[in-house]
Every structure is written in structure tokens, then in C-alpha cells.
mmCIF file of N, CA and C in Angstrom:
data_model
loop_
_atom_site.group_PDB
_atom_site.id
_atom_site.type_symbol
_atom_site.label_atom_id
_atom_site.label_comp_id
_atom_site.label_asym_id
_atom_site.label_seq_id
_atom_site.Cartn_x
_atom_site.Cartn_y
_atom_site.Cartn_z
ATOM 1 N N UNK A 158 -12.877 80.537 150.018
ATOM 2 C CA UNK A 158 -12.410 79.267 150.529
ATOM 3 C C UNK A 158 -11.026 78.925 149.946
ATOM 4 N N UNK A 159 -10.869 79.112 148.641
ATOM 5 C CA UNK A 159 -9.590 78.829 147.996
ATOM 6 C C UNK A 159 -8.519 79.786 148.519
ATOM 7 N N UNK A 160 -8.887 81.064 148.740
ATOM 8 C CA UNK A 160 -7.924 82.034 149.267
ATOM 9 C C UNK A 160 -7.474 81.636 150.671
ATOM 10 N N UNK A 161 -8.419 81.154 151.503
ATOM 11 C CA UNK A 161 -8.076 80.712 152.857
ATOM 12 C C UNK A 161 -7.112 79.538 152.811
ATOM 13 N N UNK A 162 -7.368 78.577 151.927
ATOM 14 C CA UNK A 162 -6.511 77.400 151.783
ATOM 15 C C UNK A 162 -5.120 77.812 151.291
ATOM 16 N N UNK A 163 -5.086 78.712 150.319
ATOM 17 C CA UNK A 163 -3.802 79.181 149.793
ATOM 18 C C UNK A 163 -3.020 79.915 150.870
ATOM 19 N N UNK A 164 -3.697 80.765 151.647
ATOM 20 C CA UNK A 164 -3.033 81.498 152.723
ATOM 21 C C UNK A 164 -2.516 80.532 153.795
ATOM 22 N N UNK A 165 -3.311 79.536 154.159
ATOM 23 C CA UNK A 165 -2.887 78.539 155.153
ATOM 24 C C UNK A 165 -1.672 77.768 154.658
ATOM 25 N N UNK A 166 -1.694 77.381 153.400
ATOM 26 C CA UNK A 166 -0.583 76.644 152.814
ATOM 27 C C UNK A 166 0.678 77.507 152.792
ATOM 28 N N UNK A 167 0.537 78.763 152.416
ATOM 29 C CA UNK A 167 1.669 79.689 152.378
ATOM 30 C C UNK A 167 2.252 79.892 153.773
ATOM 31 N N UNK A 168 1.386 80.059 154.775
ATOM 32 C CA UNK A 168 1.857 80.241 156.160
ATOM 33 C C UNK A 168 2.587 78.997 156.650
ATOM 34 N N UNK A 169 2.034 77.827 156.376
ATOM 35 C CA UNK A 169 2.687 76.581 156.795
ATOM 36 C C UNK A 169 4.054 76.443 156.133
ATOM 37 N N UNK A 170 4.134 76.776 154.853
ATOM 38 C CA UNK A 170 5.411 76.695 154.142
ATOM 39 C C UNK A 170 6.416 77.682 154.721
ATOM 40 N N UNK A 171 5.972 78.870 155.067
ATOM 41 C CA UNK A 171 6.871 79.876 155.637
ATOM 42 C C UNK A 171 7.403 79.432 156.992
ATOM 43 N N UNK A 172 6.515 78.881 157.841
ATOM 44 C CA UNK A 172 6.945 78.405 159.156
ATOM 45 C C UNK A 172 7.933 77.259 159.001
ATOM 46 N N UNK A 173 7.634 76.315 158.106
ATOM 47 C CA UNK A 173 8.543 75.196 157.864
ATOM 48 C C UNK A 173 9.897 75.697 157.371
ATOM 49 N N UNK A 174 9.879 76.600 156.403
ATOM 50 C CA UNK A 174 11.126 77.120 155.843
ATOM 51 C C UNK A 174 11.946 77.858 156.893
ATOM 52 N N UNK A 175 11.281 78.649 157.716
ATOM 53 C CA UNK A 175 11.998 79.370 158.774
ATOM 54 C C UNK A 175 12.612 78.390 159.756
ATOM 55 N N UNK A 176 11.849 77.385 160.139
ATOM 56 C CA UNK A 176 12.373 76.374 161.058
ATOM 57 C C UNK A 176 13.552 75.634 160.456
ATOM 58 N N UNK A 177 13.467 75.311 159.190
ATOM 59 C CA UNK A 177 14.560 74.604 158.514
ATOM 60 C C UNK A 177 15.776 75.504 158.416
ATOM 61 N N UNK A 178 15.551 76.752 157.993
ATOM 62 C CA UNK A 178 16.659 77.685 157.792
ATOM 63 C C UNK A 178 17.366 77.984 159.107
ATOM 64 N N UNK A 179 16.616 78.382 160.120
ATOM 65 C CA UNK A 179 17.225 78.752 161.399
ATOM 66 C C UNK A 179 17.652 77.521 162.181
ATOM 67 N N UNK A 180 16.939 76.429 162.028
ATOM 68 C CA UNK A 180 17.249 75.203 162.763
ATOM 69 C C UNK A 180 18.541 74.555 162.314
ATOM 70 N N UNK A 181 18.962 74.809 161.092
ATOM 71 C CA UNK A 181 20.171 74.168 160.587
ATOM 72 C C UNK A 181 21.429 74.697 161.258
ATOM 73 N N UNK A 182 21.358 75.876 161.856
ATOM 74 C CA UNK A 182 22.538 76.478 162.464
ATOM 75 C C UNK A 182 22.538 76.391 163.986
ATOM 76 N N UNK A 183 21.438 75.973 164.569
ATOM 77 C CA UNK A 183 21.405 75.983 166.028
ATOM 78 C C UNK A 183 21.799 74.633 166.598
ATOM 79 N N UNK A 184 22.192 74.651 167.834
ATOM 80 C CA UNK A 184 22.541 73.438 168.545
ATOM 81 C C UNK A 184 21.285 72.910 169.228
ATOM 82 N N UNK A 185 21.049 71.620 169.129
ATOM 83 C CA UNK A 185 19.921 71.001 169.806
ATOM 84 C C UNK A 185 20.378 70.686 171.220
ATOM 85 N N UNK A 186 19.710 71.264 172.195
ATOM 86 C CA UNK A 186 20.144 71.118 173.586
ATOM 87 C C UNK A 186 19.141 70.283 174.376
ATOM 88 N N UNK A 187 19.661 69.615 175.382
ATOM 89 C CA UNK A 187 18.838 68.849 176.306
ATOM 90 C C UNK A 187 19.535 68.853 177.654
ATOM 91 N N UNK A 188 18.995 68.108 178.583
ATOM 92 C CA UNK A 188 19.585 67.975 179.906
ATOM 93 C C UNK A 188 21.052 67.566 179.794
ATOM 94 N N UNK A 189 21.863 68.060 180.690
ATOM 95 C CA UNK A 189 23.307 67.781 180.659
ATOM 96 C C UNK A 189 23.634 66.296 180.818
ATOM 97 N N UNK A 190 22.719 65.521 181.379
ATOM 98 C CA UNK A 190 22.956 64.090 181.583
ATOM 99 C C UNK A 190 22.510 63.239 180.401
ATOM 100 N N UNK A 191 21.940 63.850 179.391
ATOM 101 C CA UNK A 191 21.414 63.103 178.240
ATOM 102 C C UNK A 191 22.501 62.240 177.626
ATOM 103 N N UNK A 192 22.129 61.012 177.294
ATOM 104 C CA UNK A 192 23.060 60.091 176.648
ATOM 105 C C UNK A 192 22.428 59.549 175.378
ATOM 106 N N UNK A 193 23.300 59.130 174.487
ATOM 107 C CA UNK A 193 22.885 58.521 173.234
ATOM 108 C C UNK A 193 23.401 57.094 173.218
ATOM 109 N N UNK A 194 22.627 56.213 172.618
ATOM 110 C CA UNK A 194 23.068 54.830 172.474
ATOM 111 C C UNK A 194 23.179 54.523 170.986
ATOM 112 N N UNK A 195 24.369 54.163 170.586
ATOM 113 C CA UNK A 195 24.642 53.744 169.219
ATOM 114 C C UNK A 195 24.544 52.222 169.200
ATOM 115 N N UNK A 196 23.632 51.689 168.393
ATOM 116 C CA UNK A 196 23.443 50.240 168.323
ATOM 117 C C UNK A 196 23.645 49.781 166.881
ATOM 118 N N UNK A 197 24.366 48.704 166.731
ATOM 119 C CA UNK A 197 24.573 48.098 165.418
ATOM 120 C C UNK A 197 24.131 46.648 165.498
ATOM 121 N N UNK A 198 23.199 46.298 164.621
ATOM 122 C CA UNK A 198 22.694 44.928 164.552
ATOM 123 C C UNK A 198 23.316 44.249 163.344
ATOM 124 N N UNK A 199 23.908 43.097 163.589
ATOM 125 C CA UNK A 199 24.482 42.268 162.536
ATOM 126 C C UNK A 199 23.507 41.115 162.337
ATOM 127 N N UNK A 200 22.850 41.114 161.180
ATOM 128 C CA UNK A 200 21.774 40.156 160.928
ATOM 129 C C UNK A 200 22.302 38.817 160.439
ATOM 130 N N UNK A 201 21.493 37.814 160.690
ATOM 131 C CA UNK A 201 21.746 36.523 160.078
ATOM 132 C C UNK A 201 21.477 36.662 158.579
ATOM 133 N N UNK A 202 22.103 35.816 157.800
ATOM 134 C CA UNK A 202 22.031 35.918 156.344
ATOM 135 C C UNK A 202 20.594 36.006 155.841
ATOM 136 N N UNK A 203 20.344 37.028 155.028
ATOM 137 C CA UNK A 203 19.043 37.212 154.394
ATOM 138 C C UNK A 203 17.964 37.791 155.295
ATOM 139 N N UNK A 204 18.296 38.165 156.533
ATOM 140 C CA UNK A 204 17.277 38.600 157.490
ATOM 141 C C UNK A 204 17.152 40.123 157.643
ATOM 142 N N UNK A 205 18.021 40.902 156.998
ATOM 143 C CA UNK A 205 17.946 42.357 157.136
ATOM 144 C C UNK A 205 16.576 42.908 156.722
ATOM 145 N N UNK A 206 16.000 42.493 155.600
ATOM 146 C CA UNK A 206 14.677 43.032 155.248
ATOM 147 C C UNK A 206 13.621 42.738 156.321
ATOM 148 N N UNK A 207 13.694 41.560 156.942
ATOM 149 C CA UNK A 207 12.749 41.215 158.002
ATOM 150 C C UNK A 207 12.959 42.117 159.223
ATOM 151 N N UNK A 208 14.223 42.368 159.559
ATOM 152 C CA UNK A 208 14.522 43.233 160.690
ATOM 153 C C UNK A 208 14.036 44.656 160.416
ATOM 154 N N UNK A 209 14.268 45.151 159.209
ATOM 155 C CA UNK A 209 13.807 46.496 158.867
ATOM 156 C C UNK A 209 12.284 46.589 158.941
ATOM 157 N N UNK A 210 11.594 45.556 158.492
ATOM 158 C CA UNK A 210 10.129 45.552 158.575
ATOM 159 C C UNK A 210 9.678 45.571 160.033
ATOM 160 N N UNK A 211 10.364 44.819 160.880
ATOM 161 C CA UNK A 211 10.001 44.798 162.299
ATOM 162 C C UNK A 211 10.195 46.186 162.922
ATOM 163 N N UNK A 212 11.300 46.852 162.598
ATOM 164 C CA UNK A 212 11.508 48.204 163.110
ATOM 165 C C UNK A 212 10.449 49.156 162.569
ATOM 166 N N UNK A 213 10.250 49.120 161.252
ATOM 167 C CA UNK A 213 9.317 50.035 160.589
ATOM 168 C C UNK A 213 7.901 49.869 161.139
ATOM 169 N N UNK A 214 7.477 48.633 161.331
ATOM 170 C CA UNK A 214 6.079 48.356 161.661
ATOM 171 C C UNK A 214 5.793 48.287 163.157
ATOM 172 N N UNK A 215 6.820 48.051 163.989
ATOM 173 C CA UNK A 215 6.549 47.825 165.413
ATOM 174 C C UNK A 215 7.552 48.462 166.372
ATOM 175 N N UNK A 216 8.831 48.184 166.159
ATOM 176 C CA UNK A 216 9.838 48.495 167.175
ATOM 177 C C UNK A 216 9.944 49.985 167.470
ATOM 178 N N UNK A 217 9.959 50.819 166.453
ATOM 179 C CA UNK A 217 10.108 52.257 166.660
ATOM 180 C C UNK A 217 8.995 52.788 167.562
ATOM 181 N N UNK A 218 7.768 52.352 167.312
ATOM 182 C CA UNK A 218 6.640 52.805 168.126
ATOM 183 C C UNK A 218 6.760 52.282 169.562
ATOM 184 N N UNK A 219 7.227 51.058 169.721
ATOM 185 C CA UNK A 219 7.411 50.512 171.069
ATOM 186 C C UNK A 219 8.536 51.230 171.812
ATOM 187 N N UNK A 220 9.595 51.591 171.097
ATOM 188 C CA UNK A 220 10.653 52.375 171.727
ATOM 189 C C UNK A 220 10.066 53.674 172.297
ATOM 190 N N UNK A 221 9.287 54.378 171.477
ATOM 191 C CA UNK A 221 8.694 55.636 171.919
ATOM 192 C C UNK A 221 7.785 55.420 173.123
ATOM 193 N N UNK A 222 7.011 54.350 173.103
ATOM 194 C CA UNK A 222 6.113 54.010 174.219
ATOM 195 C C UNK A 222 6.894 53.900 175.520
ATOM 196 N N UNK A 223 8.127 53.425 175.445
ATOM 197 C CA UNK A 223 8.931 53.183 176.639
ATOM 198 C C UNK A 223 9.975 54.273 176.893
ATOM 199 N N UNK A 224 9.751 55.469 176.335
ATOM 200 C CA UNK A 224 10.569 56.626 176.668
ATOM 201 C C UNK A 224 11.877 56.758 175.915
ATOM 202 N N UNK A 225 12.045 56.000 174.852
ATOM 203 C CA UNK A 225 13.257 56.100 174.042
ATOM 204 C C UNK A 225 13.013 57.113 172.925
ATOM 205 N N UNK A 226 14.000 57.957 172.653
ATOM 206 C CA UNK A 226 13.889 58.912 171.559
ATOM 207 C C UNK A 226 14.653 58.368 170.358
ATOM 208 N N UNK A 227 13.928 58.149 169.268
ATOM 209 C CA UNK A 227 14.533 57.657 168.026
ATOM 210 C C UNK A 227 15.242 58.823 167.339
ATOM 211 N N UNK A 228 16.557 58.711 167.178
ATOM 212 C CA UNK A 228 17.329 59.762 166.516
ATOM 213 C C UNK A 228 17.479 59.470 165.024
ATOM 214 N N UNK A 229 17.885 58.252 164.664
ATOM 215 C CA UNK A 229 18.052 57.915 163.256
ATOM 216 C C UNK A 229 18.421 56.463 163.064
ATOM 217 N N UNK A 230 18.174 55.987 161.847
ATOM 218 C CA UNK A 230 18.428 54.596 161.461
ATOM 219 C C UNK A 230 19.166 54.595 160.131
ATOM 220 N N UNK A 231 20.179 53.725 160.010
ATOM 221 C CA UNK A 231 20.994 53.679 158.805
ATOM 222 C C UNK A 231 21.362 52.257 158.422
ATOM 223 N N UNK A 232 21.543 52.067 157.120
ATOM 224 C CA UNK A 232 22.095 50.828 156.561
ATOM 225 C C UNK A 232 23.342 51.243 155.791
ATOM 226 N N UNK A 233 24.464 50.560 155.993
ATOM 227 C CA UNK A 233 25.688 50.919 155.257
ATOM 228 C C UNK A 233 25.451 50.884 153.744
ATOM 229 N N UNK A 234 26.205 51.687 153.030
ATOM 230 C CA UNK A 234 26.057 51.733 151.575
ATOM 231 C C UNK A 234 26.954 50.726 150.869
ATOM 232 N N UNK A 235 28.005 50.270 151.533
ATOM 233 C CA UNK A 235 28.956 49.369 150.889
ATOM 234 C C UNK A 235 28.766 47.927 151.351
ATOM 235 N N UNK A 236 28.963 47.013 150.401
ATOM 236 C CA UNK A 236 28.926 45.585 150.730
ATOM 237 C C UNK A 236 30.216 45.200 151.429
ATOM 238 N N UNK A 237 30.203 44.213 152.247
ATOM 239 C CA UNK A 237 29.112 43.299 152.540
ATOM 240 C C UNK A 237 28.159 43.797 153.613
ATOM 241 N N UNK A 238 28.531 44.855 154.364
ATOM 242 C CA UNK A 238 27.704 45.315 155.482
ATOM 243 C C UNK A 238 26.311 45.761 155.037
ATOM 244 N N UNK A 239 26.177 46.248 153.811
ATOM 245 C CA UNK A 239 24.874 46.720 153.334
ATOM 246 C C UNK A 239 23.848 45.594 153.260
ATOM 247 N N UNK A 240 24.310 44.360 153.280
ATOM 248 C CA UNK A 240 23.404 43.214 153.185
ATOM 249 C C UNK A 240 22.941 42.697 154.538
ATOM 250 N N UNK A 241 23.638 43.109 155.631
ATOM 251 C CA UNK A 241 23.290 42.483 156.909
ATOM 252 C C UNK A 241 23.427 43.389 158.132
ATOM 253 N N UNK A 242 23.511 44.703 157.934
ATOM 254 C CA UNK A 242 23.779 45.579 159.072
ATOM 255 C C UNK A 242 22.770 46.716 159.157
ATOM 256 N N UNK A 243 22.274 46.938 160.364
ATOM 257 C CA UNK A 243 21.416 48.083 160.670
ATOM 258 C C UNK A 243 22.039 48.801 161.858
ATOM 259 N N UNK A 244 22.228 50.101 161.714
ATOM 260 C CA UNK A 244 22.785 50.918 162.785
ATOM 261 C C UNK A 244 21.775 52.001 163.125
ATOM 262 N N UNK A 245 21.605 52.254 164.436
ATOM 263 C CA UNK A 245 20.690 53.319 164.830
ATOM 264 C C UNK A 245 21.146 53.967 166.122
ATOM 265 N N UNK A 246 20.549 55.141 166.399
ATOM 266 C CA UNK A 246 20.867 55.894 167.600
ATOM 267 C C UNK A 246 19.570 56.234 168.325
ATOM 268 N N UNK A 247 19.594 55.984 169.630
ATOM 269 C CA UNK A 247 18.505 56.362 170.530
ATOM 270 C C UNK A 247 19.042 57.385 171.521
ATOM 271 N N UNK A 248 18.159 58.190 172.093
ATOM 272 C CA UNK A 248 18.557 59.136 173.138
ATOM 273 C C UNK A 248 17.724 58.877 174.385
ATOM 274 N N UNK A 249 18.357 59.140 175.536
ATOM 275 C CA UNK A 249 17.724 58.943 176.834
ATOM 276 C C UNK A 249 18.096 60.115 177.734
ATOM 277 N N UNK A 250 17.252 60.426 178.711
ATOM 278 C CA UNK A 250 17.597 61.502 179.648
ATOM 279 C C UNK A 250 18.895 61.221 180.419
ATOM 280 N N UNK A 251 19.155 59.953 180.725
ATOM 281 C CA UNK A 251 20.376 59.551 181.432
ATOM 282 C C UNK A 251 20.483 58.026 181.366
ATOM 283 N N UNK A 252 21.568 57.482 181.908
ATOM 284 C CA UNK A 252 21.797 56.031 181.834
ATOM 285 C C UNK A 252 20.745 55.240 182.607
ATOM 286 N N UNK A 253 20.294 55.768 183.735
ATOM 287 C CA UNK A 253 19.265 55.067 184.512
ATOM 288 C C UNK A 253 17.963 54.964 183.724
ATOM 289 N N UNK A 254 17.611 56.047 183.049
ATOM 290 C CA UNK A 254 16.402 56.029 182.218
ATOM 291 C C UNK A 254 16.551 55.032 181.073
ATOM 292 N N UNK A 255 17.756 54.940 180.519
ATOM 293 C CA UNK A 255 17.998 53.977 179.436
ATOM 294 C C UNK A 255 17.772 52.561 179.936
ATOM 295 N N UNK A 256 18.313 52.248 181.107
ATOM 296 C CA UNK A 256 18.149 50.901 181.665
ATOM 297 C C UNK A 256 16.672 50.595 181.896
ATOM 298 N N UNK A 257 15.945 51.551 182.482
ATOM 299 C CA UNK A 257 14.519 51.344 182.733
ATOM 300 C C UNK A 257 13.758 51.165 181.425
ATOM 301 N N UNK A 258 14.056 51.999 180.435
ATOM 302 C CA UNK A 258 13.366 51.887 179.138
ATOM 303 C C UNK A 258 13.604 50.528 178.508
ATOM 304 N N UNK A 259 14.853 50.067 178.507
ATOM 305 C CA UNK A 259 15.159 48.759 177.917
ATOM 306 C C UNK A 259 14.484 47.625 178.690
ATOM 307 N N UNK A 260 14.498 47.699 180.015
ATOM 308 C CA UNK A 260 13.830 46.660 180.812
ATOM 309 C C UNK A 260 12.336 46.628 180.515
ATOM 310 N N UNK A 261 11.713 47.805 180.483
ATOM 311 C CA UNK A 261 10.276 47.876 180.196
ATOM 312 C C UNK A 261 9.973 47.376 178.787
ATOM 313 N N UNK A 262 10.810 47.761 177.834
ATOM 314 C CA UNK A 262 10.623 47.317 176.448
ATOM 315 C C UNK A 262 10.704 45.791 176.355
ATOM 316 N N UNK A 263 11.756 45.215 176.915
ATOM 317 C CA UNK A 263 11.958 43.762 176.826
ATOM 318 C C UNK A 263 10.842 42.976 177.505
ATOM 319 N N UNK A 264 10.183 43.572 178.495
ATOM 320 C CA UNK A 264 9.107 42.889 179.205
ATOM 321 C C UNK A 264 7.719 43.218 178.668
ATOM 322 N N UNK A 265 7.641 44.047 177.648
ATOM 323 C CA UNK A 265 6.359 44.433 177.061
ATOM 324 C C UNK A 265 5.758 43.233 176.333
ATOM 325 N N UNK A 266 4.531 42.837 176.678
ATOM 326 C CA UNK A 266 3.905 41.688 176.007
ATOM 327 C C UNK A 266 3.741 41.885 174.496
ATOM 328 N N UNK A 267 3.537 43.119 174.074
ATOM 329 C CA UNK A 267 3.425 43.388 172.629
ATOM 330 C C UNK A 267 4.757 43.081 171.961
ATOM 331 N N UNK A 268 5.873 43.540 172.558
ATOM 332 C CA UNK A 268 7.193 43.265 171.996
ATOM 333 C C UNK A 268 7.453 41.762 171.943
ATOM 334 N N UNK A 269 7.140 41.060 173.014
ATOM 335 C CA UNK A 269 7.377 39.615 173.046
ATOM 336 C C UNK A 269 6.624 38.913 171.910
ATOM 337 N N UNK A 270 5.397 39.353 171.655
ATOM 338 C CA UNK A 270 4.602 38.765 170.570
ATOM 339 C C UNK A 270 5.210 39.107 169.205
ATOM 340 N N UNK A 271 5.567 40.380 169.000
ATOM 341 C CA UNK A 271 6.165 40.820 167.730
ATOM 342 C C UNK A 271 7.468 40.068 167.484
ATOM 343 N N UNK A 272 8.304 39.964 168.497
ATOM 344 C CA UNK A 272 9.577 39.266 168.345
ATOM 345 C C UNK A 272 9.350 37.800 167.982
ATOM 346 N N UNK A 273 8.446 37.131 168.690
ATOM 347 C CA UNK A 273 8.185 35.718 168.414
ATOM 348 C C UNK A 273 7.668 35.519 166.989
ATOM 349 N N UNK A 274 6.749 36.366 166.568
ATOM 350 C CA UNK A 274 6.194 36.245 165.217
ATOM 351 C C UNK A 274 7.250 36.512 164.153
ATOM 352 N N UNK A 275 8.107 37.511 164.375
ATOM 353 C CA UNK A 275 9.106 37.863 163.366
ATOM 354 C C UNK A 275 10.243 36.845 163.302
ATOM 355 N N UNK A 276 10.393 36.035 164.344
ATOM 356 C CA UNK A 276 11.483 35.064 164.381
ATOM 357 C C UNK A 276 10.996 33.626 164.280
ATOM 358 N N UNK A 277 9.776 33.435 163.786
ATOM 359 C CA UNK A 277 9.243 32.068 163.663
ATOM 360 C C UNK A 277 10.056 31.217 162.690
ATOM 361 N N UNK A 278 10.755 31.859 161.745
ATOM 362 C CA UNK A 278 11.599 31.137 160.786
ATOM 363 C C UNK A 278 13.087 31.290 161.109
ATOM 364 N N UNK A 279 13.401 31.688 162.323
ATOM 365 C CA UNK A 279 14.792 31.827 162.734
ATOM 366 C C UNK A 279 15.097 33.223 163.237
ATOM 367 N N UNK A 280 16.083 33.314 164.111
ATOM 368 C CA UNK A 280 16.483 34.603 164.685
ATOM 369 C C UNK A 280 16.955 35.550 163.581
ATOM 370 N N UNK A 281 16.600 36.820 163.738
ATOM 371 C CA UNK A 281 16.983 37.822 162.748
ATOM 372 C C UNK A 281 18.384 38.361 162.994
ATOM 373 N N UNK A 282 18.753 38.499 164.251
ATOM 374 C CA UNK A 282 19.998 39.168 164.607
ATOM 375 C C UNK A 282 20.988 38.185 165.218
ATOM 376 N N UNK A 283 22.210 38.189 164.676
ATOM 377 C CA UNK A 283 23.267 37.324 165.189
ATOM 378 C C UNK A 283 24.036 38.004 166.318
ATOM 379 N N UNK A 284 24.209 39.327 166.223
ATOM 380 C CA UNK A 284 25.038 40.045 167.194
ATOM 381 C C UNK A 284 24.585 41.500 167.272
ATOM 382 N N UNK A 285 24.620 42.060 168.490
ATOM 383 C CA UNK A 285 24.299 43.472 168.704
ATOM 384 C C UNK A 285 25.486 44.140 169.376
ATOM 385 N N UNK A 286 25.920 45.270 168.809
ATOM 386 C CA UNK A 286 26.939 46.109 169.445
ATOM 387 C C UNK A 286 26.222 47.331 169.998
ATOM 388 N N UNK A 287 26.507 47.673 171.247
ATOM 389 C CA UNK A 287 25.883 48.830 171.886
ATOM 390 C C UNK A 287 26.955 49.682 172.536
ATOM 391 N N UNK A 288 26.899 50.993 172.270
ATOM 392 C CA UNK A 288 27.829 51.942 172.869
ATOM 393 C C UNK A 288 27.047 53.157 173.325
ATOM 394 N N UNK A 289 27.196 53.519 174.609
ATOM 395 C CA UNK A 289 26.582 54.743 175.107
ATOM 396 C C UNK A 289 27.557 55.885 174.895
ATOM 397 N N UNK A 290 27.010 57.035 174.466
ATOM 398 C CA UNK A 290 27.828 58.186 174.102
ATOM 399 C C UNK A 290 27.323 59.450 174.788
ATOM 400 N N UNK A 291 28.242 60.307 175.180
ATOM 401 C CA UNK A 291 27.919 61.655 175.651
ATOM 402 C C UNK A 291 28.432 62.613 174.591
ATOM 403 N N UNK A 292 27.654 63.649 174.278
ATOM 404 C CA UNK A 292 28.097 64.581 173.244
ATOM 405 C C UNK A 292 29.314 65.399 173.674
ATOM 406 N N UNK A 293 30.198 65.640 172.740
ATOM 407 C CA UNK A 293 31.343 66.518 172.967
ATOM 408 C C UNK A 293 30.846 67.948 173.102
ATOM 409 N N UNK A 294 31.619 68.814 173.734
ATOM 410 C CA UNK A 294 31.183 70.188 173.967
ATOM 411 C C UNK A 294 30.926 70.958 172.664
ATOM 412 N N UNK A 295 31.490 70.524 171.568
ATOM 413 C CA UNK A 295 31.312 71.199 170.287
ATOM 414 C C UNK A 295 30.285 70.517 169.390
ATOM 415 N N UNK A 296 29.604 69.497 169.903
ATOM 416 C CA UNK A 296 28.592 68.780 169.131
ATOM 417 C C UNK A 296 27.345 69.648 168.941
ATOM 418 N N UNK A 297 26.756 69.587 167.764
ATOM 419 C CA UNK A 297 25.520 70.340 167.502
ATOM 420 C C UNK A 297 24.325 69.704 168.173
ATOM 421 N N UNK A 298 24.436 68.453 168.549
ATOM 422 C CA UNK A 298 23.343 67.803 169.257
ATOM 423 C C UNK A 298 23.820 67.456 170.653
ATOM 424 N N UNK A 299 23.040 67.807 171.620
ATOM 425 C CA UNK A 299 23.417 67.594 173.025
ATOM 426 C C UNK A 299 22.396 66.742 173.716
#
């Protein structure tokens, strides 16, 4: 039994290592129409932790439910932005899919409830910047 567990663990580690090693040099490809959305949220004073909790506990899962691909989430390292800014990137098959995903997300009753509960003491976000991006031909992610 211990030998089986050790062998399984070794195989899993080897597969992970191979994927990491070979994956670091390859380009991630998708449909030629794929777009990325860069979003930056500028929070109201003191609300960044609340916004991060909302993303961590609810929003990311709701995005996935509505066909959005979560690429990454970041908080700036330097003040003052580190106190009130969240930046993230989503991916969509194309701009039409992005519009449909956002419409479906905004109309989701679960989202409406989560948003209302998280903003009972005031709005979390003062301003949102959104930019749609297409990868350059030399980008490792497509």
C-alpha cells in the first residue's frame, strides 16, 4: 500500500514537473478571435479588503459560471495604489461572447444578492477602467 502511494506521488510529481518545464516555453493558443479584458477597479477609501473578499468568495466563481476565463488578479505593490486598486484580466472567445457574459453576470440573481450584501455599508468601487486587448503576434498567450 505504501509503495503504491509512493509510486502514485512520484508519477504525479513527474507529470507536474514535465508540464511546468515544457509549459514554460510554449505559447498558449486559442481561437484567433480571443480577446482579453484588462479591468482596473479603483476602490473607495478602505474598501479594497472588502472587494478582494467579494472576488475571492463569490465573483470569480460567478465569472466562470458565465463563461469568463479568469487569467489573473493583482494589487499594485506601491502606495497609494496598493491601498485602493485591484487589476485583473479575463479572457473571452470574442467580443460578442464578452458582452453576453457580462450581461448574464449582471443579471444573475446570485450576483445581485452578493453585490447588495457586500455594499450594505457603501459602494466598494468608485471607478472601473476596462480595456479590451488582442494579443500581439509575438505574445506567449493568445
